[in-house]
């Protein structure tokens, strides 16, 4: 009984870490630069696919599943590759998706890209193994560490949390830098930002690529943990869960994002498992999506700044005057 | 269309003796069309250092479109725009800003989710602050530049006696304060040309005189001002030259006193 609980909680910790990385990525993109990345999930999925195929080993003609670039790279190269693939795909999508069109149009373009990507992956068996996805992805260092299954679970959870801490510090530092301030200027008034010498398109592309890299990393971490990659699990609705978490916690506040991820995808979406099933099988799961949408709308109406709003950056002191 | 040479009234930058000073900004035969509508139809004008030029005319005359063309926010279909002798017609807005053009907008464009201080510092850093490579490669230098920019921001805030709103968000400011933040932000860029689109809209009447004095001081610092303004008393007080536009073209140019007597101008205003 105890072991099943520790298994469940350690799994939740990993999911929390993966969702937190997504929240940090989207907060940098949307909270700071105003980029509404409704196609976020494809960058995460691409990172996951990249990590999976370079962990599975080469795919032969007799193999029961098909994929490309099969290899068996040692830890942590699959994760690095996942990060690079997320960034590269974001660069390509950003080049045409982030042109100087209205932001809501950009959001729609990115949403459509994610829908097309899902259809493409499901339809293309030689490249992505179609709807079956990939299974049997080995967990990194499992044999080398020689831990009990529970021990490995916790070690992996700690590894994910360590990476989260690293990414958290990185995005927070970038957001507070002069570059981060320029992103906020673009977010608030892009014409005025351009009239002050800021290259709006370049800034958006940069933040999109960094966000894509984090998305790729989070996908790689998830796929190496669960050992399977299924296209159906990377639907656009997953992106909206993270957006909801960000709005609940507080857009533009990384601690708010952390809180939102704890509340929405972890607490809120896991709690129903412990409630008695209602109606026909699957009804609870469907209701969850509806309620996520309602929560998002409710927070926009009642407290659009979220539980922890963006913090005011107080003016730097005039050191020359203080010295005098 | 009025050729710049036809514009009466000496420029402050063009002394009576000696060769005339070269214009800082020069527009030639600028045409702007939105679909089938011609907003600006072959307008030419020059702007000199330490000079304020007023662009006036009835609604729909094409003043704001022309200003947007100078700033790079609107594309021109034909003609040319030169800054310090270099053709900038095809440059995007951010590239023109880096060469010395700053502007304010008809609707105030403060960064609403940033404090006044951040508005100023961001403007001061401009492209250098937005460089990710510089932030990653030289974080300490970037921090030092931020402190230097903070000093400059305080100077500008004190010049405009607005140090008390340094930590107020853009969205918390009054209409007049937002206009001043826009102007202060432009000054942080040390521009050679400042484009002002209806700077007095939303400004409380008791603040207008003070803003006119501020703009005169900016002009006297050597900056060329081009101002679209409906308040004619402001134009009279502030502008060295006035260009009157109607239907996308210049119908008169000269000193304020000269153009208001022009019959075509009176007809354009009175309909």
XYZ file of C-alpha atoms in Angstrom:
595
model
C 0.000 0.000 0.000
C 2.762 2.354 1.073
C 4.826 1.561 -2.003
C 1.923 2.315 -4.345
C 1.502 5.686 -2.653
C 5.182 6.552 -2.938
C 5.046 5.437 -6.571
C 2.032 7.685 -7.159
C 3.540 10.690 -5.403
C 6.923 10.379 -7.090
C 5.112 10.151 -10.437
C 3.179 13.292 -9.549
C 6.431 15.065 -8.705
C 7.774 14.241 -12.164
C 4.541 15.416 -13.805
C 4.699 18.566 -11.719
C 8.256 19.197 -12.907
C 7.343 18.668 -16.543
C 4.308 20.953 -16.231
C 6.354 23.531 -14.351
C 8.869 23.627 -17.211
C 5.950 24.169 -19.582
C 4.610 26.938 -17.365
C 8.006 28.641 -17.190
C 8.341 28.449 -20.955
C 4.868 29.838 -21.627
C 5.274 32.528 -18.991
C 8.457 33.737 -20.664
C 6.751 33.703 -24.048
C 3.341 35.060 -23.082
C 3.808 36.713 -19.704
C 6.869 38.662 -20.810
C 6.741 38.880 -24.605
C 2.993 38.604 -25.220
C 3.403 35.687 -27.638
C 0.276 33.518 -27.413
C 1.779 30.144 -28.180
C -1.260 27.912 -28.623
C 0.991 25.476 -30.447
C 3.217 24.883 -27.428
C 2.517 21.159 -27.282
C 4.180 20.420 -30.643
C 7.552 21.632 -29.389
C 7.221 19.452 -26.314
C 6.147 16.505 -28.463
C 9.022 17.066 -30.892
C 11.526 17.045 -28.021
C 9.941 13.888 -26.669
C 10.101 12.186 -30.070
C 13.743 13.175 -30.520
C 14.678 11.830 -27.084
C 12.733 8.632 -27.741
C 14.306 7.754 -31.099
C 17.867 8.338 -29.923
C 17.250 6.173 -26.859
C 15.422 3.269 -28.559
C 18.275 2.315 -30.896
C 18.134 1.835 -34.669
C 14.823 0.784 -36.178
C 15.278 -2.225 -38.479
C 12.880 -3.606 -41.111
C 11.821 -6.326 -38.681
C 11.109 -3.835 -35.937
C 7.487 -3.683 -34.750
C 7.598 0.106 -34.712
C 8.899 2.622 -37.240
C 10.795 5.810 -36.583
C 13.672 7.789 -38.041
C 17.168 8.653 -36.782
C 17.145 5.659 -34.452
C 20.225 5.566 -32.224
C 21.288 4.622 -28.745
C 22.875 7.712 -27.296
C 24.078 7.741 -23.680
C 22.480 9.883 -20.988
C 22.145 12.917 -21.068
C 22.584 13.335 -24.833
C 18.947 12.442 -25.654
C 17.811 15.282 -23.396
C 20.221 17.722 -24.993
C 18.994 16.664 -28.401
C 15.377 17.041 -27.265
C 16.181 20.594 -26.160
C 17.890 21.365 -29.465
C 15.026 19.904 -31.522
C 12.441 21.919 -29.562
C 14.480 25.068 -30.189
C 15.061 24.321 -33.883
C 11.396 23.559 -34.548
C 10.420 26.752 -32.715
C 12.869 28.659 -34.903
C 11.302 27.260 -38.078
C 7.682 27.750 -36.929
C 8.494 31.170 -35.498
C 9.984 32.371 -38.767
C 6.604 32.201 -40.470
C 4.248 32.169 -37.485
C 5.553 35.288 -35.789
C 5.461 37.678 -38.681
C 4.137 41.106 -37.929
C 0.513 40.157 -37.825
C -1.928 40.736 -35.011
C -1.218 38.706 -31.930
C -4.572 36.922 -31.943
C -3.921 35.870 -35.529
C -0.521 34.553 -34.481
C -2.237 32.502 -31.771
C -4.625 31.022 -34.319
C -1.787 30.234 -36.727
C 0.086 28.412 -33.954
C -3.024 26.512 -32.892
C -3.576 25.408 -36.490
C 0.055 24.326 -36.765
C -0.416 22.101 -33.711
C -3.583 20.558 -35.189
C -1.870 19.902 -38.526
C 1.149 18.412 -36.745
C -1.043 15.984 -34.816
C -2.822 14.846 -37.981
C 0.486 14.488 -39.797
C 2.029 12.372 -37.053
C -1.012 10.126 -36.801
C -1.094 9.610 -40.556
C 2.610 9.036 -41.146
C 3.546 5.493 -40.091
C 7.097 5.286 -41.566
C 8.162 8.493 -39.815
C 6.278 8.468 -36.526
C 4.681 5.014 -36.329
C 1.248 6.589 -36.765
C -1.292 6.553 -33.969
C 0.492 3.692 -32.204
C 3.324 5.985 -31.232
C 6.486 4.543 -29.715
C 6.822 2.218 -26.755
C 9.610 0.482 -24.873
C 11.741 3.580 -24.466
C 14.353 2.645 -21.871
C 14.711 4.772 -18.765
C 18.057 6.551 -18.505
C 20.740 4.996 -16.250
C 18.269 2.535 -14.774
C 20.634 -0.432 -14.934
C 23.714 1.591 -13.966
C 22.144 3.076 -10.847
C 20.938 -0.311 -9.578
C 18.198 1.240 -7.460
C 14.903 -0.270 -6.333
C 11.964 0.754 -8.539
C 10.870 3.232 -5.862
C 14.388 4.500 -5.423
C 14.700 5.074 -9.152
C 11.360 6.896 -9.205
C 12.544 9.307 -6.537
C 15.962 9.730 -8.137
C 14.287 10.636 -11.420
C 11.932 13.023 -9.629
C 14.925 14.702 -7.980
C 16.663 14.993 -11.365
C 13.572 16.623 -12.875
C 13.260 19.039 -9.947
C 16.955 19.941 -10.225
C 16.480 20.809 -13.895
C 13.349 22.777 -13.013
C 15.331 24.801 -10.485
C 17.992 25.494 -13.093
C 15.476 26.588 -15.723
C 13.557 28.619 -13.127
C 16.681 30.579 -12.220
C 17.613 31.028 -15.876
C 14.239 32.374 -17.042
C 13.897 34.586 -13.978
C 17.323 36.063 -14.563
C 16.622 36.591 -18.272
C 13.257 38.167 -17.486
C 14.814 40.664 -15.106
C 17.579 41.589 -17.525
C 17.459 44.481 -19.983
C 16.465 41.888 -22.582
C 13.487 40.819 -20.457
C 12.450 44.443 -20.049
C 12.571 44.867 -23.819
C 10.266 41.855 -24.125
C 7.761 43.524 -21.803
C 7.918 46.681 -23.898
C 7.089 44.610 -26.987
C 4.274 42.930 -25.060
C 2.746 46.236 -23.968
C 3.096 48.327 -27.142
C 4.937 46.852 -30.076
C 4.776 49.938 -32.325
C 6.211 52.098 -29.577
C 8.864 49.471 -28.847
C 9.904 49.462 -32.507
C 9.980 53.262 -32.533
C 12.570 53.084 -29.740
C 14.876 50.869 -31.791
C 13.704 47.430 -30.627
C 13.506 44.773 -33.321
C 10.131 43.330 -32.365
C 10.254 40.312 -34.674
C 13.758 39.313 -33.584
C 12.848 39.590 -29.898
C 9.748 37.474 -30.393
C 11.699 34.884 -32.331
C 14.371 34.702 -29.618
C 11.847 34.166 -26.849
C 10.023 31.648 -29.003
C 13.190 29.625 -29.542
C 14.132 29.700 -25.851
C 10.595 28.621 -24.960
C 10.816 25.880 -27.595
C 14.062 24.627 -26.083
C 12.452 24.380 -22.634
C 9.440 22.648 -24.190
C 11.739 20.127 -25.897
C 13.551 19.474 -22.635
C 10.281 18.910 -20.778
C 9.097 16.500 -23.485
C 12.359 14.576 -23.298
C 12.098 14.269 -19.517
C 8.533 13.026 -19.724
C 9.076 10.457 -22.460
C 12.128 8.982 -20.730
C 10.081 8.634 -17.579
C 6.930 7.060 -18.956
C 8.753 5.073 -21.636
C 6.170 5.693 -24.344
C 5.324 8.369 -26.905
C 1.772 8.495 -28.183
C 0.518 11.265 -30.508
C -2.882 11.230 -28.831
C -1.282 12.371 -25.600
C 0.052 15.552 -27.223
C -3.239 17.213 -28.113
C -3.687 20.980 -28.155
C -5.869 20.815 -25.028
C -2.746 20.100 -22.969
C -1.479 23.564 -23.908
C -4.662 25.123 -22.542
C -4.206 23.383 -19.199
C -0.845 25.107 -18.795
C -2.299 28.427 -19.919
C -5.026 28.012 -17.294
C -2.401 27.242 -14.646
C -0.478 30.360 -15.644
C -3.553 32.586 -15.446
C -4.646 31.100 -12.120
C -1.201 31.536 -10.568
C -0.411 34.919 -12.121
C 0.870 35.832 -15.565
C 4.305 37.405 -15.450
C 5.106 36.017 -12.002
C 7.186 32.830 -11.917
C 6.149 32.007 -8.367
C 2.571 32.428 -9.508
C 3.214 29.971 -12.321
C 4.632 27.494 -9.829
C 1.497 27.862 -7.714
C -0.773 27.580 -10.749
C 0.917 24.365 -11.891
C 0.468 22.913 -8.407
C -3.202 23.870 -8.381
C -4.412 23.108 -11.911
C -2.667 20.192 -13.630
C -1.570 18.495 -10.424
C -4.139 19.039 -7.670
C -7.182 19.813 -9.782
C -6.671 17.222 -12.513
C -5.465 14.467 -10.197
C -8.107 14.861 -7.479
C -10.960 13.351 -9.527
C -9.108 10.033 -9.479
C -10.016 9.790 -5.819
C -13.658 10.721 -6.304
C -16.366 8.161 -7.049
C -16.986 7.787 -10.779
C -20.142 9.392 -12.048
C -22.122 8.578 -15.176
C -20.672 6.496 -17.966
C -16.966 5.617 -18.077
C -14.897 8.582 -19.213
C -17.448 11.196 -18.233
C -15.295 12.471 -15.368
C -12.350 12.923 -17.708
C -14.466 14.861 -20.198
C -15.873 17.041 -17.451
C -12.342 17.881 -16.381
C -11.665 19.592 -19.703
C -14.876 21.570 -19.451
C -14.082 22.638 -15.926
C -10.549 23.685 -16.924
C -12.125 26.009 -19.487
C -14.561 27.371 -16.921
C -11.759 27.954 -14.416
C -9.812 29.903 -17.037
C -12.813 32.062 -17.879
C -13.631 32.592 -14.207
C -10.114 33.764 -13.364
C -10.118 36.123 -16.361
C -13.365 37.648 -15.144
C -12.738 37.726 -11.410
C -8.996 38.132 -11.008
C -7.264 38.566 -14.362
C -3.937 39.284 -12.705
C -4.016 35.806 -11.048
C -3.404 34.857 -7.436
C 0.131 36.286 -7.466
C 0.216 39.244 -9.891
C 3.281 40.433 -11.780
C 5.512 42.257 -9.333
C 6.278 45.923 -9.715
C 9.955 46.531 -10.480
C 10.946 49.493 -8.347
C 13.231 52.144 -9.819
C 16.943 51.671 -9.407
C 18.496 54.295 -7.152
C 20.542 57.115 -8.619
C 23.863 55.976 -7.197
C 25.778 59.102 -8.212
C 23.415 61.295 -6.216
C 23.403 58.996 -3.228
C 27.198 59.049 -3.158
C 27.165 62.849 -3.218
C 2.655 69.521 -53.463
C 5.053 72.050 -52.066
C 8.750 71.885 -52.755
C 10.829 72.573 -49.662
C 12.591 75.417 -51.405
C 9.239 77.133 -51.782
C 8.670 77.234 -48.064
C 8.856 80.776 -46.860
C 10.303 81.721 -43.528
C 13.937 81.133 -42.651
C 14.836 78.068 -40.680
C 16.630 78.662 -37.378
C 19.284 76.305 -38.637
C 19.720 78.238 -41.852
C 21.525 81.478 -41.068
C 21.004 84.465 -43.340
C 24.655 84.551 -44.335
C 26.593 81.570 -45.692
C 25.326 78.345 -47.232
C 22.023 77.002 -45.945
C 22.253 74.152 -43.453
C 21.412 70.700 -44.746
C 18.076 69.383 -43.556
C 18.130 66.696 -40.896
C 15.092 65.011 -42.378
C 13.939 65.340 -45.929
C 10.825 63.880 -47.565
C 10.307 64.007 -51.321
C 7.092 63.328 -53.239
C 5.824 60.890 -50.619
C 2.760 58.881 -51.643
C 0.881 56.612 -49.234
C -2.119 54.551 -50.280
C -4.310 52.294 -48.190
C -6.040 50.068 -50.712
C -7.766 52.457 -53.070
C -7.495 55.470 -50.759
C -4.618 57.890 -51.228
C -3.763 59.247 -47.792
C -0.696 61.263 -48.819
C -0.286 62.439 -52.360
C 3.206 63.586 -53.289
C 4.115 65.586 -50.195
C 7.610 67.011 -49.773
C 9.105 68.771 -46.783
C 12.386 69.366 -44.986
C 13.096 69.633 -41.293
C 16.183 71.297 -39.851
C 17.970 70.980 -36.546
C 16.638 73.124 -33.676
C 13.439 73.812 -35.575
C 9.822 72.974 -34.900
C 7.624 72.303 -37.933
C 3.873 72.101 -37.466
C 1.731 69.870 -39.662
C -1.835 71.056 -39.562
C -4.959 70.453 -41.560
C -8.508 69.176 -41.250
C -9.292 65.591 -40.201
C -8.364 63.086 -42.876
C -5.771 65.380 -44.446
C -3.091 62.678 -44.144
C -1.004 64.264 -41.373
C -0.729 61.200 -39.156
C -0.100 58.965 -42.170
C 2.736 61.224 -43.251
C 4.188 61.171 -39.748
C 3.900 57.366 -39.722
C 5.743 57.263 -43.052
C 8.564 59.358 -41.586
C 8.771 57.062 -38.556
C 8.581 53.855 -40.573
C 5.176 52.726 -39.292
C 3.534 53.215 -42.705
C 4.919 52.070 -46.060
C 5.287 54.600 -48.811
C 4.305 53.670 -52.361
C 6.625 56.189 -53.960
C 8.887 59.076 -53.067
C 11.764 59.044 -50.616
C 12.661 59.904 -47.038
C 16.220 60.833 -46.100
C 17.723 61.210 -42.671
C 20.980 63.182 -42.530
C 21.344 62.669 -46.271
C 20.829 58.899 -46.176
C 17.801 57.311 -47.777
C 15.822 55.509 -45.068
C 12.644 54.956 -47.100
C 12.879 51.166 -47.004
C 14.135 50.830 -43.447
C 11.780 49.430 -40.806
C 10.781 51.575 -37.852
C 13.344 50.126 -35.451
C 16.201 50.776 -37.881
C 15.129 54.411 -38.328
C 14.876 54.795 -34.568
C 18.467 53.602 -34.249
C 19.466 56.338 -36.697
C 17.863 59.071 -34.640
C 14.125 59.276 -35.318
C 11.907 59.097 -32.233
C 8.165 59.519 -32.124
C 5.042 59.688 -30.025
C 1.666 58.375 -31.130
C -1.825 59.779 -31.543
C -3.083 57.328 -28.926
C -0.657 57.345 -26.022
C 1.737 54.446 -26.276
C 3.256 54.160 -22.829
C 4.235 50.637 -21.799
C 1.242 50.218 -19.526
C 2.540 47.245 -17.554
C 5.867 48.923 -16.824
C 6.669 51.719 -14.433
C 7.541 55.200 -15.684
C 11.124 54.504 -14.728
C 11.167 51.247 -16.697
C 9.619 53.028 -19.682
C 12.528 55.451 -19.658
C 15.309 52.971 -19.011
C 14.052 50.608 -21.716
C 14.023 53.480 -24.183
C 17.495 54.561 -23.128
C 18.975 51.118 -23.698
C 17.193 50.716 -27.021
C 18.642 48.025 -29.228
C 21.691 47.519 -26.985
C 19.500 46.504 -24.060
C 17.494 44.165 -26.219
C 20.585 42.194 -27.213
C 20.295 38.690 -25.771
C 23.891 37.954 -26.732
C 25.131 40.926 -24.734
C 23.072 39.968 -21.672
C 24.331 36.375 -21.802
C 27.950 37.128 -22.633
C 28.498 40.235 -20.497
C 26.027 40.213 -17.607
C 28.187 42.472 -15.446
C 28.629 45.069 -18.166
C 24.915 44.909 -18.845
C 24.221 45.631 -15.170
C 26.612 48.597 -15.197
C 24.933 49.995 -18.286
C 21.620 49.619 -16.496
C 22.899 51.705 -13.589
C 24.190 54.369 -15.964
C 20.839 54.432 -17.713
C 19.100 54.716 -14.345
C 21.097 57.869 -13.655
C 20.026 59.332 -16.967
C 16.401 58.382 -16.342
C 16.476 60.235 -13.023
C 17.907 63.297 -14.757
C 15.095 63.304 -17.290
C 12.453 62.705 -14.614
C 13.767 65.624 -12.609
C 13.952 67.867 -15.649
C 10.231 67.269 -16.136
C 9.560 67.351 -12.372
C 8.046 63.897 -12.511
C 10.321 61.970 -10.164
C 7.332 61.241 -7.937
C 5.722 59.031 -10.592
C 8.868 56.985 -11.232
C 7.339 53.853 -9.730
C 3.817 54.309 -11.117
C 2.702 51.892 -13.818
C 1.980 53.434 -17.204
C -1.671 52.464 -16.839
C -1.903 54.381 -13.557
C -0.900 57.729 -15.092
C -3.154 60.572 -16.198
C -3.479 61.447 -19.890
C -1.040 64.340 -19.567
C 1.471 62.284 -17.655
C 1.320 59.580 -20.312
C 2.105 62.180 -22.987
C 5.047 63.375 -20.960
C 6.283 59.820 -20.434
C 6.229 59.354 -24.212
C 8.243 62.529 -24.702
C 10.689 61.677 -21.928
C 11.110 58.227 -23.432
C 11.995 59.796 -26.767
C 14.526 62.072 -25.088
C 16.212 59.050 -23.540
C 17.060 58.073 -27.128
C 18.909 61.368 -27.744
C 17.116 61.729 -31.078
C 17.924 64.102 -33.894
C 14.292 64.188 -35.056
C 11.266 63.982 -32.786
C 7.878 63.253 -34.374
C 4.924 64.237 -32.196
C 1.422 63.128 -33.131
C -1.101 65.367 -31.368
C 0.934 65.677 -28.174
C -1.646 67.865 -26.423
C -4.602 65.477 -26.729
C -5.731 64.479 -23.258
C -3.473 66.979 -21.558
C -5.144 69.102 -18.880
C -5.340 72.768 -19.993
C -3.142 73.989 -17.135
C -0.385 71.614 -18.290
C -0.396 72.693 -21.939
C 1.739 75.815 -21.361
C 4.221 73.787 -19.432
C 4.426 71.150 -22.184
C 4.917 73.848 -24.813
C 7.789 75.239 -22.745
C 9.274 71.741 -22.436
C 9.038 71.183 -26.188
C 10.643 74.567 -26.881
C 13.510 73.604 -24.616
C 13.887 70.309 -26.467
C 13.933 72.158 -29.786
C 16.499 74.598 -28.453
C 18.697 71.640 -27.539
C 19.094 71.136 -31.306
C 16.418 68.513 -31.916
C 14.196 68.857 -34.953
C 10.506 68.637 -34.023
C 7.726 67.732 -36.447
C 4.363 68.139 -34.781
C 0.889 67.163 -35.885
C -1.444 69.255 -33.780
C -5.038 70.455 -33.920
C -4.670 73.071 -31.196
C -3.661 76.057 -33.321
C -2.636 78.190 -30.344
C -0.030 75.529 -29.544
C 1.193 75.551 -33.137
C 1.430 79.352 -33.106
C 3.351 79.328 -29.871
C 5.723 76.481 -30.663
C 6.315 76.094 -34.389
C 8.849 77.997 -36.478
C 7.202 76.843 -39.687
C 3.841 75.375 -40.534
C 2.818 73.059 -43.367
C -0.911 72.896 -44.033
C -2.244 69.639 -45.498
C -5.552 68.876 -47.173
C -6.491 65.743 -49.108
C -3.001 64.312 -48.701
C -1.142 67.282 -50.167
C 0.424 70.491 -48.893
C -1.721 73.509 -49.669
C 0.370 76.136 -47.873
C 3.610 76.506 -45.969
C 5.225 79.304 -44.041
C 5.030 80.969 -40.682
C 1.852 80.523 -38.666
C 0.780 84.098 -39.344
C 1.265 83.598 -43.095
C -0.635 80.351 -43.468
C -3.684 81.347 -41.433
C -4.264 84.243 -43.816
C -4.128 81.933 -46.832
C -7.557 81.668 -48.474
C -7.047 78.051 -49.500
C -6.234 77.194 -45.898
C -9.302 79.000 -44.638
C -11.432 77.182 -47.204
C -9.963 73.820 -46.232
C -10.742 74.424 -42.568
C -14.150 75.984 -43.035
C -15.211 73.614 -45.841
